[in-house]
């Protein structure tokens, strides 16, 4: 008895599956970037948002999202960029750090603060 | 008023002036984002320049000024770039309205020159500020007593305007009257000539280095040429010394017609070299060189002519391969030997460039 399997020619494509089931390769852009024109990338430095964001992370920031309450955002603060969780309480903007070692920042009226965009995702190399 | 930075370096440092070198990739990226965002607001759009566009709002049923405010709000929200908006029945009226929107903050950046609102708007705009009216025409108009856009619109001697300013002038007048003469131009016009030029980071004295820089500019120009599927038949080269420096000045230019037409970097470099060899004079401190390719024709046109020389099939295949590699691995990954390997002698100094925040991954903005 021969143990050699005979290979039958396949005429209808890979494993006989038709083109109907072919789909695009998965790609990260399509998963994490909802709005190309309003999506910008930043790099995180500092430990204030551990364990949500780690130093060195690439942050995917979307300017088109308008609900900031409770969300991690990039905030323009006196000419600098900060990554903080934004809250509004008693008419004031509070910038909280997820890292319990850091105190919340209460924004006073004179300071130039603007929510630049919402952080929707973070990416980093593992090894 | 503009001046070279080095003349005002001390003033800037003393007064804490933030200085930035030009960062064209950043500006281009932001411009693309603005244009893509705008395109969602109308079925037809013309990108007029890096920072201007026309949207065709005809047929939209709602209040256009409100719509304009929404457009402005969305662009600023999404891209972070403030825009001003002018609305009118014609391109010229829209540009006039836009001019007022930019200059007069009481309008909040959005101005409509439609219907009755046009009267007040056109009255505010001086004649030289109208799109298409230059300084000389403005002087001639003022001699007729026409000082504002409104007065130009209402001037009722059309024959005289036609005589003094030709059809172009009459078209401006008609557009001010709400008669469309210029429709939206949707085609991306391919360039009629392609120029490539840079100022040298440090002055260049010898022919060999000059040739290297010119070879690089020629390569860039030829890449653009092939990208728009054109061939060229004329090559021009300029060299000059630094006009702001106290050195002996030299400025020279020459052109050469190519035998037939070409888009082959190697062939065209040979032409630019032969021009450069004629222009070069020893003893001068060269500060800038420019290359221009003109007499452009679409590539497909030229293949029909048996009498003029075109690039061989091999040349086309080689150029195609080179362009693909450079697209994949970055500009200059593969170049003609004439371009040299270490171009430090003349690479443009952009020491004060802002980071390329929106390109690549090594120059991202930092958040704390």
Coordinates of C-alpha atoms in Angstrom, one line a residue:
Chain A
X1 CA 0.0 0.0 0.0
X2 CA 1.4 3.4 -0.8
X3 CA 1.5 6.0 1.9
X4 CA 1.9 8.8 -0.5
X5 CA -1.2 11.0 -0.6
X6 CA -2.1 12.0 -4.0
X7 CA -2.5 15.6 -4.5
X8 CA -5.6 16.5 -6.4
X9 CA -5.6 19.6 -8.5
X10 CA -7.8 22.3 -7.0
X11 CA -9.7 24.4 -9.5
X12 CA -11.8 26.6 -7.3
X13 CA -9.2 28.6 -5.4
X14 CA -7.4 28.1 -2.1
X15 CA -9.0 25.2 -0.3
X16 CA -12.0 25.6 -2.5
X17 CA -13.1 28.8 -0.7
X18 CA -14.4 31.4 -3.0
X19 CA -13.5 35.1 -3.1
X20 CA -16.6 35.9 -1.2
X21 CA -14.8 35.2 2.0
X22 CA -11.6 37.0 1.2
X23 CA -11.2 40.1 3.5
X24 CA -8.6 42.8 4.0
X25 CA -5.7 42.1 6.2
X26 CA -6.3 43.4 9.8
X27 CA -4.6 46.8 10.3
X28 CA -4.2 49.0 13.3
X29 CA -5.2 52.2 11.5
X30 CA -8.6 50.9 10.8
X31 CA -9.0 49.6 14.4
X32 CA -7.8 52.7 16.2
X33 CA -8.1 55.7 13.9
X34 CA -11.7 56.7 13.4
X35 CA -11.0 60.1 11.9
X36 CA -7.8 60.6 10.0
X37 CA -7.9 64.4 9.8
X38 CA -8.4 64.9 13.5
X39 CA -6.0 62.2 14.7
X40 CA -2.6 63.1 16.0
X41 CA 0.1 61.2 17.8
X42 CA 2.0 62.2 20.9
X43 CA 4.7 60.5 23.0
X44 CA 4.2 60.1 26.7
X45 CA 6.9 61.0 29.2
X46 CA 6.5 60.9 33.0
X47 CA 4.7 58.5 35.3
X48 CA 1.7 60.5 36.3
X49 CA -0.8 58.3 34.4
X50 CA 0.5 54.8 35.3
X51 CA -1.1 52.3 35.0
X52 CA -3.2 53.7 32.2
X53 CA -0.3 55.3 30.2
X54 CA 3.3 54.4 30.5
X55 CA 6.4 56.5 29.7
X56 CA 7.4 56.1 26.1
X57 CA 3.9 55.1 24.9
X58 CA 2.7 56.5 21.6
X59 CA -0.7 58.1 22.3
X60 CA -3.4 58.2 19.6
X61 CA -5.3 61.5 20.2
X62 CA -8.5 62.5 18.5
X63 CA -9.5 66.2 18.4
X64 CA -13.0 65.5 17.1
X65 CA -14.3 63.9 20.3
X66 CA -16.1 66.4 22.4
X67 CA -16.9 64.6 25.6
X68 CA -14.0 65.1 28.0
X69 CA -15.6 64.3 31.4
X70 CA -13.7 61.5 33.0
X71 CA -11.6 60.8 29.9
X72 CA -7.8 60.7 29.5
X73 CA -6.9 63.7 27.4
X74 CA -4.0 65.7 26.1
X75 CA -4.3 69.2 27.6
X76 CA -2.5 72.3 26.6
X77 CA -1.4 73.8 29.9
X78 CA 0.5 77.1 29.9
X79 CA 2.3 76.2 26.6
X80 CA 3.0 72.6 27.6
X81 CA 1.2 69.4 26.8
X82 CA -0.1 67.3 29.7
X83 CA -1.8 63.9 29.6
X84 CA -4.4 63.8 32.4
X85 CA -7.9 62.7 33.2
X86 CA -10.3 65.7 32.8
X87 CA -13.1 66.5 35.3
X88 CA -15.3 69.5 35.7
X89 CA -16.5 70.1 39.3
X90 CA -18.1 73.2 40.8
X91 CA -17.3 75.1 37.7
X92 CA -13.6 74.4 37.7
X93 CA -11.5 72.1 35.5
X94 CA -9.6 69.4 37.5
X95 CA -6.8 67.4 35.9
X96 CA -6.4 64.1 37.7
X97 CA -3.5 61.7 37.5
X98 CA -4.3 58.0 37.4
X99 CA -1.1 57.4 39.4
X100 CA -2.1 57.8 43.0
X101 CA 1.2 59.2 43.9
X102 CA 0.3 62.4 42.0
X103 CA -2.1 65.1 43.3
X104 CA -5.0 66.5 41.2
X105 CA -4.4 69.8 39.5
X106 CA -7.1 72.4 39.9
X107 CA -7.0 74.9 37.0
X108 CA -7.4 78.5 38.0
X109 CA -9.1 81.0 35.8
X110 CA -5.9 82.9 34.9
X111 CA -4.2 79.9 33.5
X112 CA -4.2 79.1 29.8
X113 CA -5.7 75.7 29.6
X114 CA -7.3 73.9 26.7
X115 CA -8.3 70.3 26.1
X116 CA -6.4 69.6 23.0
X117 CA -7.9 66.1 22.3
X118 CA -9.0 62.8 23.8
X119 CA -6.6 59.9 24.0
X120 CA -8.3 57.0 22.4
X121 CA -5.5 54.5 22.3
X122 CA -1.9 53.9 23.3
X123 CA 0.8 51.9 21.5
X124 CA 4.2 50.7 22.5
X125 CA 6.9 48.1 21.7
X126 CA 7.0 45.2 24.1
X127 CA 10.4 43.6 23.7
Chain B
X1 CA 8.5 93.4 5.6
X2 CA 11.0 90.6 5.5
X3 CA 14.7 90.3 6.3
X4 CA 17.2 87.5 6.7
X5 CA 17.2 86.1 10.3
X6 CA 20.9 86.8 10.9
X7 CA 20.3 90.5 10.6
X8 CA 17.9 90.5 13.5
X9 CA 19.2 87.6 15.5
X10 CA 20.2 89.8 18.4
X11 CA 16.9 91.6 18.5
X12 CA 15.0 88.3 18.5
X13 CA 17.2 86.9 21.3
X14 CA 16.8 90.0 23.5
X15 CA 13.1 90.1 23.1
X16 CA 12.4 86.4 23.4
X17 CA 11.0 86.0 19.9
X18 CA 10.2 82.5 19.0
X19 CA 11.9 81.7 15.7
X20 CA 11.1 78.8 13.4
X21 CA 12.7 77.6 10.1
X22 CA 10.3 76.7 7.4
X23 CA 8.9 73.3 7.8
X24 CA 7.1 72.5 4.6
X25 CA 6.2 68.8 5.3
X26 CA 4.4 69.9 8.5
X27 CA 2.5 72.7 6.7
X28 CA 1.6 70.4 3.8
X29 CA 0.2 67.8 6.3
X30 CA -1.9 70.3 8.1
X31 CA -3.1 71.7 4.9
X32 CA -4.2 68.3 3.7
X33 CA -6.1 67.8 6.9
X34 CA -7.9 71.1 6.5
X35 CA -8.8 70.3 2.9
X36 CA -10.1 66.8 3.7
X37 CA -12.2 68.2 6.4
X38 CA -13.6 71.0 4.1
X39 CA -14.4 68.4 1.4
X40 CA -17.1 66.9 3.6
X41 CA -19.2 70.1 3.5
X42 CA -19.9 70.4 -0.3
X43 CA -20.2 68.1 -3.3
X44 CA -17.7 70.1 -5.3
X45 CA -14.5 71.6 -4.1
X46 CA -11.5 73.3 -5.6
X47 CA -8.2 73.4 -3.7
X48 CA -6.8 76.8 -4.8
X49 CA -3.6 76.9 -2.9
X50 CA -2.0 75.4 0.2
X51 CA -4.3 77.5 2.4
X52 CA -7.3 78.3 0.3
X53 CA -10.2 76.4 -1.2
X54 CA -13.5 77.1 -2.9
X55 CA -16.6 75.1 -2.0
X56 CA -19.6 75.0 -4.2
X57 CA -22.6 75.6 -2.0
X58 CA -25.2 76.0 -4.7
X59 CA -28.3 74.0 -4.1
X60 CA -28.0 73.9 -0.4
X61 CA -31.2 74.9 1.2
X62 CA -30.2 76.3 4.6
X63 CA -28.7 79.5 5.8
X64 CA -25.2 79.7 4.3
X65 CA -23.8 82.0 6.9
X66 CA -24.8 79.5 9.7
X67 CA -23.3 76.8 7.6
X68 CA -20.1 78.8 7.3
X69 CA -19.9 79.1 11.1
X70 CA -20.3 75.4 11.4
X71 CA -17.6 74.8 8.9
X72 CA -15.3 77.1 10.7
X73 CA -16.1 75.5 14.1
X74 CA -15.5 72.0 12.8
X75 CA -12.2 72.7 11.1
X76 CA -10.9 74.4 14.2
X77 CA -12.1 71.6 16.4
X78 CA -10.7 68.8 14.3
X79 CA -7.5 70.2 12.9
X80 CA -6.8 73.1 15.3
X81 CA -6.3 75.5 12.4
X82 CA -8.4 78.7 12.4
X83 CA -10.0 79.5 9.1
X84 CA -12.0 82.5 7.8
X85 CA -14.9 82.1 5.5
X86 CA -16.3 84.3 2.8
X87 CA -19.6 83.4 1.0
X88 CA -20.9 84.9 -2.3
X89 CA -22.6 84.1 -5.5
X90 CA -19.3 84.0 -7.4
X91 CA -15.7 83.2 -6.6
X92 CA -14.8 86.9 -6.7
X93 CA -17.6 87.8 -4.3
X94 CA -16.6 85.0 -2.0
X95 CA -13.0 86.2 -2.0
X96 CA -14.1 89.8 -1.2
X97 CA -16.2 88.5 1.7
X98 CA -13.3 86.4 2.9
X99 CA -11.1 89.5 2.9
X100 CA -13.5 91.3 5.1
X101 CA -13.8 88.2 7.4
X102 CA -10.1 88.1 7.8
X103 CA -9.6 91.9 8.5
X104 CA -12.6 92.7 10.6
X105 CA -13.0 90.7 13.7
X106 CA -16.5 91.9 14.4
X107 CA -17.8 89.2 12.0
X108 CA -16.3 86.3 13.9
X109 CA -14.4 85.1 10.9
X110 CA -17.4 84.4 8.7
X111 CA -18.9 86.9 6.2
X112 CA -21.6 86.5 3.6
X113 CA -21.8 88.8 0.6
X114 CA -25.1 87.5 -0.5
X115 CA -28.1 89.6 -1.5
X116 CA -28.5 92.8 0.4
X117 CA -25.6 92.0 2.7
X118 CA -23.3 92.5 -0.3
X119 CA -23.8 96.3 -0.3
X120 CA -22.2 96.9 3.1
X121 CA -19.4 94.4 2.4
X122 CA -18.5 95.6 -1.1
X123 CA -18.4 99.2 0.3
X124 CA -15.7 98.2 2.8
X125 CA -13.3 96.7 0.2
X126 CA -10.7 98.9 -1.5
X127 CA -10.3 98.2 -5.2
X128 CA -6.7 96.9 -5.0
X129 CA -7.9 94.2 -2.6
X130 CA -10.2 92.6 -5.2
X131 CA -9.1 89.2 -6.5
X132 CA -7.5 89.8 -9.9
X133 CA -6.9 93.5 -9.5
X134 CA -3.2 94.4 -9.2
X135 CA -1.5 97.7 -8.2
X136 CA -1.4 99.0 -11.7
X137 CA -5.0 98.3 -12.5
X138 CA -6.0 99.8 -9.2
X139 CA -4.3 103.1 -10.0
X140 CA -6.1 103.2 -13.4
X141 CA -9.4 102.5 -11.6
X142 CA -8.8 105.2 -9.1
X143 CA -8.1 107.6 -11.9
X144 CA -11.7 106.9 -13.0
X145 CA -13.0 107.6 -9.5
X146 CA -13.4 103.9 -8.6
X147 CA -12.1 103.3 -5.1
X148 CA -14.2 100.5 -3.7
X149 CA -15.5 97.1 -4.9
X150 CA -19.0 98.6 -4.8
X151 CA -18.0 101.4 -7.1
X152 CA -16.4 99.1 -9.5
X153 CA -19.5 96.9 -9.6
X154 CA -21.7 99.9 -10.2
X155 CA -19.6 101.6 -12.8
X156 CA -21.8 101.6 -15.8
X157 CA -19.5 102.2 -18.7
X158 CA -18.8 98.5 -19.6
X159 CA -17.2 99.4 -22.9
X160 CA -14.6 101.7 -21.2
X161 CA -13.8 99.0 -18.7
X162 CA -13.3 96.5 -21.5
X163 CA -11.0 98.8 -23.4
X164 CA -8.9 99.7 -20.3
X165 CA -8.8 96.3 -18.6
X166 CA -9.7 93.8 -21.3
X167 CA -12.0 90.9 -20.9
X168 CA -10.3 90.0 -17.6
X169 CA -11.4 93.3 -16.1
X170 CA -14.9 92.9 -17.4
X171 CA -15.1 89.4 -15.9
X172 CA -14.1 90.8 -12.5
X173 CA -16.9 93.3 -12.8
X174 CA -19.4 90.7 -13.8
X175 CA -18.4 88.4 -11.0
X176 CA -18.9 91.4 -8.6
X177 CA -22.4 91.7 -10.1
X178 CA -23.1 88.1 -9.3
X179 CA -22.6 86.7 -12.8
X180 CA -20.4 83.6 -12.8
X181 CA -17.4 83.8 -15.1
X182 CA -15.1 81.4 -13.2
X183 CA -16.4 78.0 -12.3
X184 CA -14.7 75.7 -9.8
X185 CA -11.7 74.2 -11.4
X186 CA -11.6 70.6 -10.3
X187 CA -8.6 69.5 -12.3
X188 CA -5.2 69.4 -10.6
X189 CA -3.3 71.3 -13.3
X190 CA 0.0 69.6 -14.1
X191 CA 2.8 72.1 -13.8
X192 CA 3.9 73.9 -16.9
X193 CA 7.4 74.1 -15.6
X194 CA 9.2 72.5 -12.7
X195 CA 11.7 74.3 -10.6
X196 CA 14.0 72.9 -7.9
X197 CA 16.3 75.1 -5.9
X198 CA 17.8 75.5 -2.5
X199 CA 20.0 77.9 -0.7
X200 CA 23.3 76.3 0.4
X201 CA 23.9 75.8 4.1
X202 CA 27.5 76.9 3.7
X203 CA 29.0 78.8 0.8
X204 CA 30.3 76.7 -2.1
X205 CA 33.4 77.6 -4.0
X206 CA 34.3 74.7 -6.3
X207 CA 32.7 73.4 -9.4
X208 CA 32.6 69.8 -8.2
X209 CA 30.5 70.7 -5.2
X210 CA 28.3 72.9 -7.3
X211 CA 27.7 70.1 -9.8
X212 CA 26.8 67.8 -6.9
X213 CA 24.1 70.1 -5.6
X214 CA 22.8 70.8 -9.1
X215 CA 22.6 67.0 -9.8
X216 CA 20.5 66.6 -6.6
X217 CA 18.1 69.4 -7.5
X218 CA 17.8 68.0 -11.1
X219 CA 17.0 64.6 -9.6
X220 CA 14.2 66.0 -7.5
X221 CA 12.8 68.0 -10.4
X222 CA 12.9 64.9 -12.7
X223 CA 11.1 62.9 -10.1
X224 CA 8.3 65.5 -10.0
X225 CA 8.4 65.5 -13.8
X226 CA 7.8 61.7 -14.0
X227 CA 5.2 61.8 -11.3
X228 CA 3.0 64.0 -13.4
X229 CA 3.7 61.9 -16.5
X230 CA 5.5 64.7 -18.4
X231 CA 8.7 65.0 -20.4
X232 CA 10.7 68.3 -20.8
X233 CA 12.4 69.8 -23.7
X234 CA 14.3 72.7 -22.1
X235 CA 16.6 73.0 -19.1
X236 CA 17.7 76.1 -17.3
X237 CA 20.2 76.6 -14.5
X238 CA 20.9 79.6 -12.2
X239 CA 23.7 80.2 -9.8
X240 CA 24.3 83.2 -7.5
X241 CA 26.2 84.6 -4.7
X242 CA 24.7 85.8 -1.4
X243 CA 23.2 89.3 -2.1
X244 CA 23.1 90.1 1.6
X245 CA 26.7 89.4 2.2
X246 CA 29.6 91.8 1.6
X247 CA 31.2 89.7 -1.1
X248 CA 31.8 90.1 -4.8
X249 CA 28.5 89.4 -6.4
X250 CA 27.9 87.0 -9.3
X251 CA 24.6 86.0 -10.8
X252 CA 24.4 83.9 -13.9
X253 CA 21.7 82.0 -15.9
X254 CA 21.6 80.0 -19.0
X255 CA 19.3 77.6 -20.8
X256 CA 19.6 74.7 -23.2
X257 CA 17.1 72.9 -25.4
X258 CA 17.2 69.2 -25.2
X259 CA 17.4 67.1 -28.3
X260 CA 13.8 66.0 -28.4
X261 CA 12.3 65.5 -24.9
X262 CA 13.2 63.5 -21.9
X263 CA 12.4 62.6 -18.3
X264 CA 15.6 60.6 -17.7
X265 CA 17.4 62.0 -14.7
X266 CA 20.8 60.9 -16.1
X267 CA 20.3 62.6 -19.4
X268 CA 19.0 65.8 -17.9
X269 CA 21.8 66.0 -15.4
X270 CA 24.3 65.9 -18.3
X271 CA 22.5 69.0 -19.7
X272 CA 22.5 70.8 -16.4
X273 CA 26.2 70.0 -16.1
X274 CA 27.0 71.4 -19.5
X275 CA 25.2 74.6 -18.6
X276 CA 26.8 74.8 -15.2
X277 CA 30.3 74.4 -16.8
X278 CA 29.6 77.5 -18.9
X279 CA 28.3 79.5 -15.9
X280 CA 30.9 78.7 -13.4
X281 CA 33.5 81.3 -12.5
X282 CA 36.2 80.6 -10.0
X283 CA 36.6 82.9 -7.0
X284 CA 33.0 83.5 -6.1
X285 CA 31.2 82.3 -3.0
X286 CA 28.1 80.6 -4.4
X287 CA 25.1 80.7 -2.1
X288 CA 22.3 79.3 -4.2
X289 CA 21.6 77.2 -7.3
X290 CA 18.4 76.6 -9.2
X291 CA 17.3 74.2 -11.9
X292 CA 14.2 74.6 -14.0
X293 CA 12.6 72.1 -16.5
X294 CA 10.3 73.6 -19.0
X295 CA 8.7 72.9 -22.4
X296 CA 6.7 70.2 -20.6
X297 CA 4.5 67.9 -22.5
X298 CA 2.5 64.9 -21.5
X299 CA 4.5 61.7 -22.1
X300 CA 1.9 60.0 -24.1
X301 CA 1.8 62.8 -26.6
X302 CA 5.4 62.5 -27.5
X303 CA 5.4 58.8 -28.4
X304 CA 3.6 59.6 -31.6
X305 CA 6.3 61.6 -33.0
X306 CA 9.0 59.7 -35.0
X307 CA 11.1 62.8 -35.7
X308 CA 11.9 63.8 -32.2
X309 CA 14.1 61.8 -29.8
X310 CA 12.4 60.4 -26.7
X311 CA 13.7 58.2 -23.9
X312 CA 14.3 54.6 -24.7
X313 CA 12.2 51.9 -23.2
X314 CA 15.2 50.8 -21.0
X315 CA 15.5 54.3 -19.7
X316 CA 11.8 54.4 -18.7
X317 CA 12.0 51.1 -16.9
X318 CA 15.1 52.2 -15.0
X319 CA 13.5 55.5 -14.0
X320 CA 10.4 53.7 -12.9
X321 CA 12.4 51.3 -10.7
X322 CA 14.3 54.1 -9.2
X323 CA 11.1 56.1 -8.4
X324 CA 9.6 53.0 -6.7
X325 CA 12.6 52.5 -4.6
X326 CA 12.8 56.1 -3.5
X327 CA 9.1 56.1 -2.7
X328 CA 9.5 53.0 -0.5
X329 CA 12.7 53.9 1.2
X330 CA 12.6 57.7 1.2
X331 CA 13.8 60.5 -1.1
X332 CA 17.4 60.0 -2.2
X333 CA 17.6 56.3 -1.2
X334 CA 18.8 55.6 -4.7
X335 CA 20.4 58.4 -6.8
X336 CA 22.6 58.9 -9.7
X337 CA 26.3 58.9 -8.9
X338 CA 26.6 62.5 -9.9
X339 CA 24.7 63.5 -6.8
X340 CA 27.5 62.6 -4.5
X341 CA 27.3 60.7 -1.3
X342 CA 28.1 63.1 1.5
X343 CA 26.3 66.4 0.8
X344 CA 27.1 68.2 4.0
X345 CA 28.9 70.9 2.1
X346 CA 25.7 72.4 0.8
X347 CA 22.7 70.8 2.5
X348 CA 20.2 73.5 3.5
X349 CA 20.6 74.5 7.1
X350 CA 17.3 74.4 8.8
X351 CA 18.6 74.5 12.3
X352 CA 15.6 76.1 13.8
X353 CA 13.0 73.9 12.3
X354 CA 10.0 72.9 14.4
X355 CA 9.7 69.2 14.8
X356 CA 7.9 67.2 12.2
X357 CA 5.1 66.5 14.6
X358 CA 2.9 64.9 12.0
X359 CA 5.4 62.8 10.0
X360 CA 7.4 59.7 11.0
X361 CA 7.7 58.6 14.6
X362 CA 10.9 60.2 15.9
X363 CA 9.7 63.8 16.3
X364 CA 6.4 63.5 18.1
X365 CA 5.3 66.2 20.5
X366 CA 5.9 65.1 24.1
X367 CA 3.2 65.0 26.8
X368 CA 4.1 64.9 30.5

